[in-house]
PDB file of C-alpha atoms and ligand atoms in Angstrom:
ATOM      1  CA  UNK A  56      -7.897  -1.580  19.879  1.00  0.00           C
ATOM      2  CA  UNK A  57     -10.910  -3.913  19.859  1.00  0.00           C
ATOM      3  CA  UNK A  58     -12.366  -5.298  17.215  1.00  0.00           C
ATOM      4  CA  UNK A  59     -12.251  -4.423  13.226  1.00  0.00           C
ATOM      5  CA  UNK A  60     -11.557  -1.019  12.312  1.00  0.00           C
ATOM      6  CA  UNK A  61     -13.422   0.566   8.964  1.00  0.00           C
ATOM      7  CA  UNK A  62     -10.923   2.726   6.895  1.00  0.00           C
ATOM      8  CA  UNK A  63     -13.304   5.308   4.566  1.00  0.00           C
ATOM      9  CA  UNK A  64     -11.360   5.536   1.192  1.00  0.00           C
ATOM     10  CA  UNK A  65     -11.853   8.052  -1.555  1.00  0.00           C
ATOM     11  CA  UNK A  66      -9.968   6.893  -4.647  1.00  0.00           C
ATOM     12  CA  UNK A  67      -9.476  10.029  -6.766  1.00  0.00           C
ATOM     13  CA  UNK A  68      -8.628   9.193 -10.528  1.00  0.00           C
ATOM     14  CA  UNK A  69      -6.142  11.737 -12.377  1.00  0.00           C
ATOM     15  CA  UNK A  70      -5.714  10.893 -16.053  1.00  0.00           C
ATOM     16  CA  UNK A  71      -4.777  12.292 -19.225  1.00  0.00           C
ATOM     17  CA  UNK A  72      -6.406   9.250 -21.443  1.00  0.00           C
ATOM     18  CA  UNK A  73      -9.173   7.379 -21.721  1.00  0.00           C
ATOM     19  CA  UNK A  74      -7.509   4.278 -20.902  1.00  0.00           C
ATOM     20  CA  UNK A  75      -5.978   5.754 -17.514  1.00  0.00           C
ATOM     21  CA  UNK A  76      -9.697   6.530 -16.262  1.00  0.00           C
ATOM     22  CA  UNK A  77      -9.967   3.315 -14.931  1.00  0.00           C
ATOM     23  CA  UNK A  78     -12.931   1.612 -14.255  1.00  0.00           C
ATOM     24  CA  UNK A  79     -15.350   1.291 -10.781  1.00  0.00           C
ATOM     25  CA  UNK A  80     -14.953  -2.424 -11.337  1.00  0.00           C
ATOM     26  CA  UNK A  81     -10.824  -2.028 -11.196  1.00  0.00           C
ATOM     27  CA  UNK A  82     -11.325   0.107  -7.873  1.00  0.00           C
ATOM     28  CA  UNK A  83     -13.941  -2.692  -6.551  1.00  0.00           C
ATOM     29  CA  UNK A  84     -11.167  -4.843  -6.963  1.00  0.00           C
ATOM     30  CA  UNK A  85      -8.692  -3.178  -5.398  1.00  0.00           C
ATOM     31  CA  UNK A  86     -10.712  -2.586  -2.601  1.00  0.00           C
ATOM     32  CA  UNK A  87     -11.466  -6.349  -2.481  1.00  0.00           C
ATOM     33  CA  UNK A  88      -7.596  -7.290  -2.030  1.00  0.00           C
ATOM     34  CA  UNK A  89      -7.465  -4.599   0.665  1.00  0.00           C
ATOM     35  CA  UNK A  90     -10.035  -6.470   2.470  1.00  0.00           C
ATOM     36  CA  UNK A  91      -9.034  -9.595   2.049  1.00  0.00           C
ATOM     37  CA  UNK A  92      -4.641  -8.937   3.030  1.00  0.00           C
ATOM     38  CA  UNK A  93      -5.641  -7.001   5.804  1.00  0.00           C
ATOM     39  CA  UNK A  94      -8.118  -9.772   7.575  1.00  0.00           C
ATOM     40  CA  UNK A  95      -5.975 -12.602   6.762  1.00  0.00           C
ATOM     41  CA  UNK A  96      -8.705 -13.562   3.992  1.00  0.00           C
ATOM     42  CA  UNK A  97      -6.144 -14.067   0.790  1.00  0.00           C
ATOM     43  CA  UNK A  98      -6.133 -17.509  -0.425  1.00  0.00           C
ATOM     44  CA  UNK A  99      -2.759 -17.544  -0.877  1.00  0.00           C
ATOM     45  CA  UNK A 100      -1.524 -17.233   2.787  1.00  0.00           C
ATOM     46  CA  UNK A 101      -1.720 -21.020   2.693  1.00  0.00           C
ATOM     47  CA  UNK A 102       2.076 -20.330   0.473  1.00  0.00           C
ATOM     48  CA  UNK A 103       3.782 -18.779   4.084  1.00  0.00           C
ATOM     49  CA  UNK A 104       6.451 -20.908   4.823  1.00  0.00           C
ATOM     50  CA  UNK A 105       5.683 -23.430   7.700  1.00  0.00           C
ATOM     51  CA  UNK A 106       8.482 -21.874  10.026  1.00  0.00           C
ATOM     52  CA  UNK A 107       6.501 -18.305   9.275  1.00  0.00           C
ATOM     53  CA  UNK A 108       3.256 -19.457   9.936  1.00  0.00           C
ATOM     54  CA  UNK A 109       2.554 -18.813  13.505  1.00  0.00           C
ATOM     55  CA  UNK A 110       3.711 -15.620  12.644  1.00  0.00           C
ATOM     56  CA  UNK A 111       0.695 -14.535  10.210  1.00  0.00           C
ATOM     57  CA  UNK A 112      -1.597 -11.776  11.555  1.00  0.00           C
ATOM     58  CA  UNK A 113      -4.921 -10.852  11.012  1.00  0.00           C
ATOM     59  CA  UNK A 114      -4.418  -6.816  10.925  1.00  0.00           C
ATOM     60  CA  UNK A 115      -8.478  -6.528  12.031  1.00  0.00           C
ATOM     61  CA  UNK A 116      -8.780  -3.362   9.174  1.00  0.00           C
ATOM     62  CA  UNK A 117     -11.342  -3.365   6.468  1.00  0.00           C
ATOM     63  CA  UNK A 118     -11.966  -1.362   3.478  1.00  0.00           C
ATOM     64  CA  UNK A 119     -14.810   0.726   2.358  1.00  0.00           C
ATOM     65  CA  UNK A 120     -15.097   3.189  -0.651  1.00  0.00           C
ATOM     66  CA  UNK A 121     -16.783   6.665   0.786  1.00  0.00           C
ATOM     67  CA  UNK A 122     -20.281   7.059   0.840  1.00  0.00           C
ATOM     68  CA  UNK A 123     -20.377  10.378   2.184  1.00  0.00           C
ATOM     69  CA  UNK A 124     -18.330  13.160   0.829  1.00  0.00           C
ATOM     70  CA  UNK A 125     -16.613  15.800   3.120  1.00  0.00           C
ATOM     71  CA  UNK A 126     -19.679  18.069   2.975  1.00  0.00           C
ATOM     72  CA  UNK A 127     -22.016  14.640   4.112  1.00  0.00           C
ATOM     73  CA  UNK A 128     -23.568  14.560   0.148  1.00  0.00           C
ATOM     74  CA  UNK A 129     -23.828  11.148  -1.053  1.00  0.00           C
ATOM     75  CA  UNK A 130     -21.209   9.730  -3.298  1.00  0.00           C
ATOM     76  CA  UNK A 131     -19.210   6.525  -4.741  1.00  0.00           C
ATOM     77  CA  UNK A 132     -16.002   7.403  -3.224  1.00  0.00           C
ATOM     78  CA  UNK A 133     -14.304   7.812  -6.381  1.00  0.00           C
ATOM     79  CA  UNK A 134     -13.522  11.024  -8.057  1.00  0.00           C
ATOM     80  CA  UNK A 135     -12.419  11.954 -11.515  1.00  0.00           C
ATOM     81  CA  UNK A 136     -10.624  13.991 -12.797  1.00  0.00           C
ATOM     82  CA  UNK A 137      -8.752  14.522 -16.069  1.00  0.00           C
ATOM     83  CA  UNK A 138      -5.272  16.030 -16.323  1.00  0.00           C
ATOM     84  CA  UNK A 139      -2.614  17.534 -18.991  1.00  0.00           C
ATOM     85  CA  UNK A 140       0.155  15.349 -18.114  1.00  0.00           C
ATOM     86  CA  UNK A 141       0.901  12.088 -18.059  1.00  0.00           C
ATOM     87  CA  UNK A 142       4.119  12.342 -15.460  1.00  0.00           C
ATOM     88  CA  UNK A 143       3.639  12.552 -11.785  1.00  0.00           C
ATOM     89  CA  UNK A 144       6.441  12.801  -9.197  1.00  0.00           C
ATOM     90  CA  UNK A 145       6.882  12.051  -5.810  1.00  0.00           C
ATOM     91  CA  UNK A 146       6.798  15.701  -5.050  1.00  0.00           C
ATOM     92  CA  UNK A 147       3.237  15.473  -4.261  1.00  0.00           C
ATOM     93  CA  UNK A 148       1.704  17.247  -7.597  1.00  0.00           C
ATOM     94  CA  UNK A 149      -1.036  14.848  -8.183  1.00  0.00           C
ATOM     95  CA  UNK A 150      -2.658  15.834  -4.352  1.00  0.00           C
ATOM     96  CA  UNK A 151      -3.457  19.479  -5.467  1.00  0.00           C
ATOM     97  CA  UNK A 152      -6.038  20.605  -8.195  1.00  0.00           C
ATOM     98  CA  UNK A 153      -3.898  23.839  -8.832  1.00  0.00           C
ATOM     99  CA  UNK A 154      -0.837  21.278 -10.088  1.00  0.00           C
ATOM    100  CA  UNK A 155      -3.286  18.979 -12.383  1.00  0.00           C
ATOM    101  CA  UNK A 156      -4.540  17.024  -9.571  1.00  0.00           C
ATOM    102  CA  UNK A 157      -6.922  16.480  -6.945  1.00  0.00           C
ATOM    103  CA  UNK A 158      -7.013  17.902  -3.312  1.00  0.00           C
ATOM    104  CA  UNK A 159      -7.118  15.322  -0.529  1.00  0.00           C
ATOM    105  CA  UNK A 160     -10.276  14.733   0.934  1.00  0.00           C
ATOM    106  CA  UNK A 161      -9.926  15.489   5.337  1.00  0.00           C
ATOM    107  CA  UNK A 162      -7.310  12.992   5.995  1.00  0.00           C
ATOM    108  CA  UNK A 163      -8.821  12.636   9.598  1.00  0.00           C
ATOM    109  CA  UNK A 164     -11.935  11.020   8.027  1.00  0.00           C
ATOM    110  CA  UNK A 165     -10.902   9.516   4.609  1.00  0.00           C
ATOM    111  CA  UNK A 166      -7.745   7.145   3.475  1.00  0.00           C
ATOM    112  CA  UNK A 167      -7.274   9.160   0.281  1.00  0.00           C
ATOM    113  CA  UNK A 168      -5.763   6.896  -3.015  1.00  0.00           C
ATOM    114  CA  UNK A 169      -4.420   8.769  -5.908  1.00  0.00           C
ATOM    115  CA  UNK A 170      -4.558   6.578  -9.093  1.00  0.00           C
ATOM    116  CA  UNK A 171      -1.948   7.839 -11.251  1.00  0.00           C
ATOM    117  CA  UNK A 172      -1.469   7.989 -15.176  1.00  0.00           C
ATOM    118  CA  UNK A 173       2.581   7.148 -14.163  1.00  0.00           C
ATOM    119  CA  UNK A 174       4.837   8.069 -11.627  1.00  0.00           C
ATOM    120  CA  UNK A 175       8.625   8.435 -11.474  1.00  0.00           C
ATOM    121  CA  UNK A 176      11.179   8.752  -8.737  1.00  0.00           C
ATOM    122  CA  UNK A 177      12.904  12.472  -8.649  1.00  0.00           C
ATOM    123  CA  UNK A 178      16.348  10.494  -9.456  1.00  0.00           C
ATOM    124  CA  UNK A 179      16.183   9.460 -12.907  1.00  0.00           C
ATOM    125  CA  UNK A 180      17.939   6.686 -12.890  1.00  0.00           C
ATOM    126  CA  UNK A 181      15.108   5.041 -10.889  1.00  0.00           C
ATOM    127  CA  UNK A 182      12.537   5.912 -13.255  1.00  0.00           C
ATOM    128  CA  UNK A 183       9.094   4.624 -13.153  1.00  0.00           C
ATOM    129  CA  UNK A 184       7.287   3.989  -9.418  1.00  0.00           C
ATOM    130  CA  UNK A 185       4.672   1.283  -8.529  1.00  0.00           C
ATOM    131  CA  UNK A 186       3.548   3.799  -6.116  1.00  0.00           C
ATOM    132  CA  UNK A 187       4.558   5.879  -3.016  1.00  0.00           C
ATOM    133  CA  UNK A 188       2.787   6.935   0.740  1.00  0.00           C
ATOM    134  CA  UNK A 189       2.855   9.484   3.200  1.00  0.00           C
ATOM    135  CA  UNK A 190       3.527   7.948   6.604  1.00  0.00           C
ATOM    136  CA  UNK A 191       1.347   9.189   9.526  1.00  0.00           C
ATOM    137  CA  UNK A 192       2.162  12.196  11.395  1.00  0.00           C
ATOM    138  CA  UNK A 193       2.827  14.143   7.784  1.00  0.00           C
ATOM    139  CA  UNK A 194       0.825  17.228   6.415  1.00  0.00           C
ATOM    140  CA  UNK A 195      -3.109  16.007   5.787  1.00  0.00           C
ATOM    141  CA  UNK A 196      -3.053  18.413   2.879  1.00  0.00           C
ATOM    142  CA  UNK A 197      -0.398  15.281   1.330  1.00  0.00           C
ATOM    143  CA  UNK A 198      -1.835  12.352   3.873  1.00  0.00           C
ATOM    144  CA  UNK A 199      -2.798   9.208   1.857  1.00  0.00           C
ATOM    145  CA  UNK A 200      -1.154   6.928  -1.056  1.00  0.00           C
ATOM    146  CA  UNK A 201      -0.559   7.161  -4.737  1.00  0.00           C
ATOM    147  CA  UNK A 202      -0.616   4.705  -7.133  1.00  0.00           C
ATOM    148  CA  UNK A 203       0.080   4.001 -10.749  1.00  0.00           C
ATOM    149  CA  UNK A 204      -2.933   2.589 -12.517  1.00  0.00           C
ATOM    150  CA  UNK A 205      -1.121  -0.204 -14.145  1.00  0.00           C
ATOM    151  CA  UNK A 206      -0.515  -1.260 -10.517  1.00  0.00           C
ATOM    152  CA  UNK A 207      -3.815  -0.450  -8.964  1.00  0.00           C
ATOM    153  CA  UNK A 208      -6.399  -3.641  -8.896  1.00  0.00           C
ATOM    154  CA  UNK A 209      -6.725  -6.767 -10.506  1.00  0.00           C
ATOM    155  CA  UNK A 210      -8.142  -6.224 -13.955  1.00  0.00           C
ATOM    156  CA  UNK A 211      -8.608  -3.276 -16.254  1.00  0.00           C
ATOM    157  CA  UNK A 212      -5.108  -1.688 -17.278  1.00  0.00           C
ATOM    158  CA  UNK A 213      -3.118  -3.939 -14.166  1.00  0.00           C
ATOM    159  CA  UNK A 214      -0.478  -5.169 -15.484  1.00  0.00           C
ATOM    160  CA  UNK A 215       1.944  -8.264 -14.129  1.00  0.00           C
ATOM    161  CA  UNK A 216       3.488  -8.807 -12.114  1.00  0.00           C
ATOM    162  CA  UNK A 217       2.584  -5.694 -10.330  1.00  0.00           C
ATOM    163  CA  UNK A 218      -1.405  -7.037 -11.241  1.00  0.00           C
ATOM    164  CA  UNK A 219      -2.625  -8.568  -7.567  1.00  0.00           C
ATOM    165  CA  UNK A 220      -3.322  -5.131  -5.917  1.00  0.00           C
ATOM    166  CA  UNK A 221      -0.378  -5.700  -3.224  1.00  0.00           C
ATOM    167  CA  UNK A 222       1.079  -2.279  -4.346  1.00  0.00           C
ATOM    168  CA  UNK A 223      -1.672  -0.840  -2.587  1.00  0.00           C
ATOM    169  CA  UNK A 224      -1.070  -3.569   0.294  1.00  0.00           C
ATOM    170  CA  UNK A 225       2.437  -2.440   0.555  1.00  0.00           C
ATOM    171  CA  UNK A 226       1.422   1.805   0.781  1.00  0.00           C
ATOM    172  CA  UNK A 227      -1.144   1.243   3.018  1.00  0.00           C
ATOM    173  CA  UNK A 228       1.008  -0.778   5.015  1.00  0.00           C
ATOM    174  CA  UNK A 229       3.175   2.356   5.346  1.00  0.00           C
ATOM    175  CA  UNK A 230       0.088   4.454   5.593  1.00  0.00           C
ATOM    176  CA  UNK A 231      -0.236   2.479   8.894  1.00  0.00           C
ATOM    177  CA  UNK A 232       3.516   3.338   9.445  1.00  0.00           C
ATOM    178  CA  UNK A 233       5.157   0.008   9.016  1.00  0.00           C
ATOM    179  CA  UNK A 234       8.662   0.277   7.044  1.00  0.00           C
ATOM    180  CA  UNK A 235      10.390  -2.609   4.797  1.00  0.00           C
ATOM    181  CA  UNK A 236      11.637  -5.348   6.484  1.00  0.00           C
ATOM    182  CA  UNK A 237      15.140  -4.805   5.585  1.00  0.00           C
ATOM    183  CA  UNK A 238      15.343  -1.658   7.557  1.00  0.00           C
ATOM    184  CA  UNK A 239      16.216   0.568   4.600  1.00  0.00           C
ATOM    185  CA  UNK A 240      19.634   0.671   5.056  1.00  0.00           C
ATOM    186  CA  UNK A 241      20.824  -0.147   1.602  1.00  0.00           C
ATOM    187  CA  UNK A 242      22.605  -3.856   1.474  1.00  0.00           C
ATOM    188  CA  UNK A 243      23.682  -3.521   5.319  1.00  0.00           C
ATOM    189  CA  UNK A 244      22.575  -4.869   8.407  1.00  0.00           C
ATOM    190  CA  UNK A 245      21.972  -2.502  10.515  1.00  0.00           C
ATOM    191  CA  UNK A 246      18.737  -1.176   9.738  1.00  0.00           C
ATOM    192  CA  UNK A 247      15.404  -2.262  11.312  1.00  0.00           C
ATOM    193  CA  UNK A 248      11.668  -1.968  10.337  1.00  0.00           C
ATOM    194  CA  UNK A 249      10.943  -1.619  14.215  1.00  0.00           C
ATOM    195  CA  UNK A 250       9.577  -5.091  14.715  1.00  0.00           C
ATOM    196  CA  UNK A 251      10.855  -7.751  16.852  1.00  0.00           C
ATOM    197  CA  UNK A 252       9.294 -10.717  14.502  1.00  0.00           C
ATOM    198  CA  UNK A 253      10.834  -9.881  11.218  1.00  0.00           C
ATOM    199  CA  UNK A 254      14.186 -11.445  10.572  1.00  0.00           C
ATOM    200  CA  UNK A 255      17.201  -8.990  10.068  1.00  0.00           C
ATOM    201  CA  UNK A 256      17.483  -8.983   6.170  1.00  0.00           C
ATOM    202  CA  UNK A 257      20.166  -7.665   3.924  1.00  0.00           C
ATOM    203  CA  UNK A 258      18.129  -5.697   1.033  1.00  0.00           C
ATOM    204  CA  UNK A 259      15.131  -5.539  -0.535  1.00  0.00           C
ATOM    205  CA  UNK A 260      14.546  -8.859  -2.400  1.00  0.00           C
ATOM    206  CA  UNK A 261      12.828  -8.758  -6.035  1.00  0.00           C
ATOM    207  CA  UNK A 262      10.701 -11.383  -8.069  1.00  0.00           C
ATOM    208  CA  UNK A 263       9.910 -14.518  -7.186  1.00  0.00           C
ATOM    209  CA  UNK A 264      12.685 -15.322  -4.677  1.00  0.00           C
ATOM    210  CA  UNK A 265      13.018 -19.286  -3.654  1.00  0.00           C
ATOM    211  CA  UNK A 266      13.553 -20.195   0.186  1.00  0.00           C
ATOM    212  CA  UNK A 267      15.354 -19.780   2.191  1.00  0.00           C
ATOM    213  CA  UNK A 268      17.911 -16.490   1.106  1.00  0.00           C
ATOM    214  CA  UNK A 269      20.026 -15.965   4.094  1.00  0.00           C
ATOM    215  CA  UNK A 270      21.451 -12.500   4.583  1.00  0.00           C
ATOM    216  CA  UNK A 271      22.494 -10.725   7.778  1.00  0.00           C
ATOM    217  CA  UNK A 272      23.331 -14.438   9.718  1.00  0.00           C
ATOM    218  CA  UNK A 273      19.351 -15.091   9.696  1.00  0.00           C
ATOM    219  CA  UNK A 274      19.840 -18.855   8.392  1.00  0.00           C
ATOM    220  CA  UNK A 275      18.273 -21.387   8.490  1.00  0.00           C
ATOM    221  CA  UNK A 276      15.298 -19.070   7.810  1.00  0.00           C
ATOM    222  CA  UNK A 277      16.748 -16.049   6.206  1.00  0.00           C
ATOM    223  CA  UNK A 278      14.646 -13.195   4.863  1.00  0.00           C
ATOM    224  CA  UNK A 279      10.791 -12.997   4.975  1.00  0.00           C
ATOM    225  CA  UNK A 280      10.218 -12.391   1.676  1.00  0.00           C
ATOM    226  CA  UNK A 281       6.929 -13.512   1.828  1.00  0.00           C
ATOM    227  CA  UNK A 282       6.049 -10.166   3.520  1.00  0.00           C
ATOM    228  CA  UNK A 283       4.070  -6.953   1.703  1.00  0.00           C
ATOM    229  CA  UNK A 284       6.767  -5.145   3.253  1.00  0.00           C
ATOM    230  CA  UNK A 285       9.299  -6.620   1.015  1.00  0.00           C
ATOM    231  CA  UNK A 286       9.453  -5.571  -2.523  1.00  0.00           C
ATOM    232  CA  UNK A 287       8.509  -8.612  -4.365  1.00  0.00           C
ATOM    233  CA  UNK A 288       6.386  -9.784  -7.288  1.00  0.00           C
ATOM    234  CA  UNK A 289       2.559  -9.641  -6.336  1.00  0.00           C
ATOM    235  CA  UNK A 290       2.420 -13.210  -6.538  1.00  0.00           C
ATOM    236  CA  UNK A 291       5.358 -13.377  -3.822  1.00  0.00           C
ATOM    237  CA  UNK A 292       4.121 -11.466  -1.092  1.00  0.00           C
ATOM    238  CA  UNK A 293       1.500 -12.656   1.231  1.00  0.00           C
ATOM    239  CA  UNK A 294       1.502 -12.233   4.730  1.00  0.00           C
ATOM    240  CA  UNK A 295       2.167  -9.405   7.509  1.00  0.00           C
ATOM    241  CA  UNK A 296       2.767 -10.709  10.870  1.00  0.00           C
ATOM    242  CA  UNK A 297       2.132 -10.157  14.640  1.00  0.00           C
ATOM    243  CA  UNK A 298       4.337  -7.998  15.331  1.00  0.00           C
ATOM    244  CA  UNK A 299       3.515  -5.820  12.193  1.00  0.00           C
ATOM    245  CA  UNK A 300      -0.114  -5.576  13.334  1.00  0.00           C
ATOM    246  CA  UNK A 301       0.942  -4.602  17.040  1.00  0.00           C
ATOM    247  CA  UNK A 302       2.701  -2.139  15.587  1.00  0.00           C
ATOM    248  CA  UNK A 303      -0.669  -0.913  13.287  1.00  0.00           C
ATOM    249  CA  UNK A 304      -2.941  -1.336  16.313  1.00  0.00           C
ATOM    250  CA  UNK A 305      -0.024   1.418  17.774  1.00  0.00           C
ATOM    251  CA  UNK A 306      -0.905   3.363  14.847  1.00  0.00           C
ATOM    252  CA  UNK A 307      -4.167   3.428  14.878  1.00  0.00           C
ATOM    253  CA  UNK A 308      -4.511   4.017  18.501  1.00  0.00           C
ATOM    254  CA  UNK A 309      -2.056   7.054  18.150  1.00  0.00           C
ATOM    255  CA  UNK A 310      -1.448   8.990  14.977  1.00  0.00           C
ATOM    256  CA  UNK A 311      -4.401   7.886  13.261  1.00  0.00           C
ATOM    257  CA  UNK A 312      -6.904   7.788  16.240  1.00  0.00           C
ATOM    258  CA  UNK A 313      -9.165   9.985  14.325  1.00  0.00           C
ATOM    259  CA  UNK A 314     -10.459   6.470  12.788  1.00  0.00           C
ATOM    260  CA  UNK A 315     -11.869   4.408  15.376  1.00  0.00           C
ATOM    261  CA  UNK A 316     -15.194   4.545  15.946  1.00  0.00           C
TER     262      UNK A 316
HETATM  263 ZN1  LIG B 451       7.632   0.659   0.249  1.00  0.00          ZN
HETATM  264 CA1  LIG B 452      13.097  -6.577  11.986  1.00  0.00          CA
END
């Protein structure tokens, strides 16, 4: 793949309340991080750790809210629409109209975003969800990401320390089909994300972790928990590396073809 590749979005809106109807200026800012994570262009990539740094990757995707609907009309890229319920699931409710939702807009054409008045995890003892994403090669009817709105964009109703827009970082990133970087395999270490340049890690790591945290014999270095793929504060995560975007160009030059130009 040559060059930067455009991703159309449509960001369709579900809420019950006023308040959950965000605002075009919380989307625009969304968007904004988008851009910025995926080109390298966040300020705080300066934080990687030096022995991580040669590692960084510009993933070469940008951004753009629609402005052409499926039927070529003009439009913002955002729809609306207002819902009797305040609980999604990850059972894919919030993608259909006839559940309270919003159909997906051709998932050939359009990165669909589902902003979300809250979300929860079918086990209950996980409760609440930041958000969740189909990976490629899925139904389009259910292809895209959904977030919740208090973790969608910078301002408006985001709330810290979900309040940076790397939630949306994160789906996208499995959107593009990366998986975490501790190779969901619970604590152990046998799992892999499928990328050579991401250390072995344990688990997921939460918060603001300090460096290094060794896990699966990856001292002196241990986990990168610097990466979106990890599940860290906002303010914690901040790079995606080589390896990851070889693994997106893969993507985009497969499964999601339908994209470049
Ligand atoms: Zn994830
Ligand atoms: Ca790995």
């Amino acid at each position: 793949r040559a060059g930067v590749t455009v991703i159309p979005v449509v960001v369709h809106v579900v809420h019950r309340t006023p308040e959950q109807n965000i605002s075009d200026a919380q989307i625009a800012g969304q968007i904004e991080v988008l851009n910025r994570d995926y080109r390298m262009l966040n300020p705080d990539i300066s934080k990687v750790p030096e022995v991580w740094q040669s590692l960084t990757a510009d993933c070469r995707i940008e951004f753009a809210l629609a402005t052409e609907d499926p039927f070529g009309a003009p439009t913002d890229g955002i729809t609306r629409t207002e819902t009797a319920s305040d609980l999604f699931r990850t059972d894919d409710g919030i993608k259909f109209a006839a559940s309270g939702g919003h159909d997906a807009w051709p998932a050939d054409r359009y990165l669909n975003l589902w902003v979300a008045p809250r979300i929860e995890d079918p086990d209950p003892t996980l409760g609440e969800i930041l958000g969740y994403a189909q990976f490629p090669g899925g139904p389009p009817e259910t292809d895209g990401v959904v977030i919740g709105h208090r973790f969608f964009g910078t301002t408006g109703t985001a709330q810290a320390p979900f309040d940076l827009g790397r939630t949306a970082t994160h789906e996208v990133g499995h959107w593009l089909n990366l998986f975490h970087i501790w190779g969901d395999d619970g604590q152990g270490c046998s799992g892999t994300d499928f990328v050579a340049d991401t250390p072995n890690a344990g688990g997921p790591n939460f918060g603001t972790p300090t460096f290094p945290h060794v896990t699966c014999n990856n001292a002196p270095d241990g986990d990168m928990f610097v990466n979106y793929m990890d599940y860290t504060d906002d303010i914690a995560m901040f790079m995606f590396t080589q390896g990851q975007a070889a693994r997106i160009d893969a993507t985009l030059e497969g499964a999601r073809s339908s994209f470049l130009k």
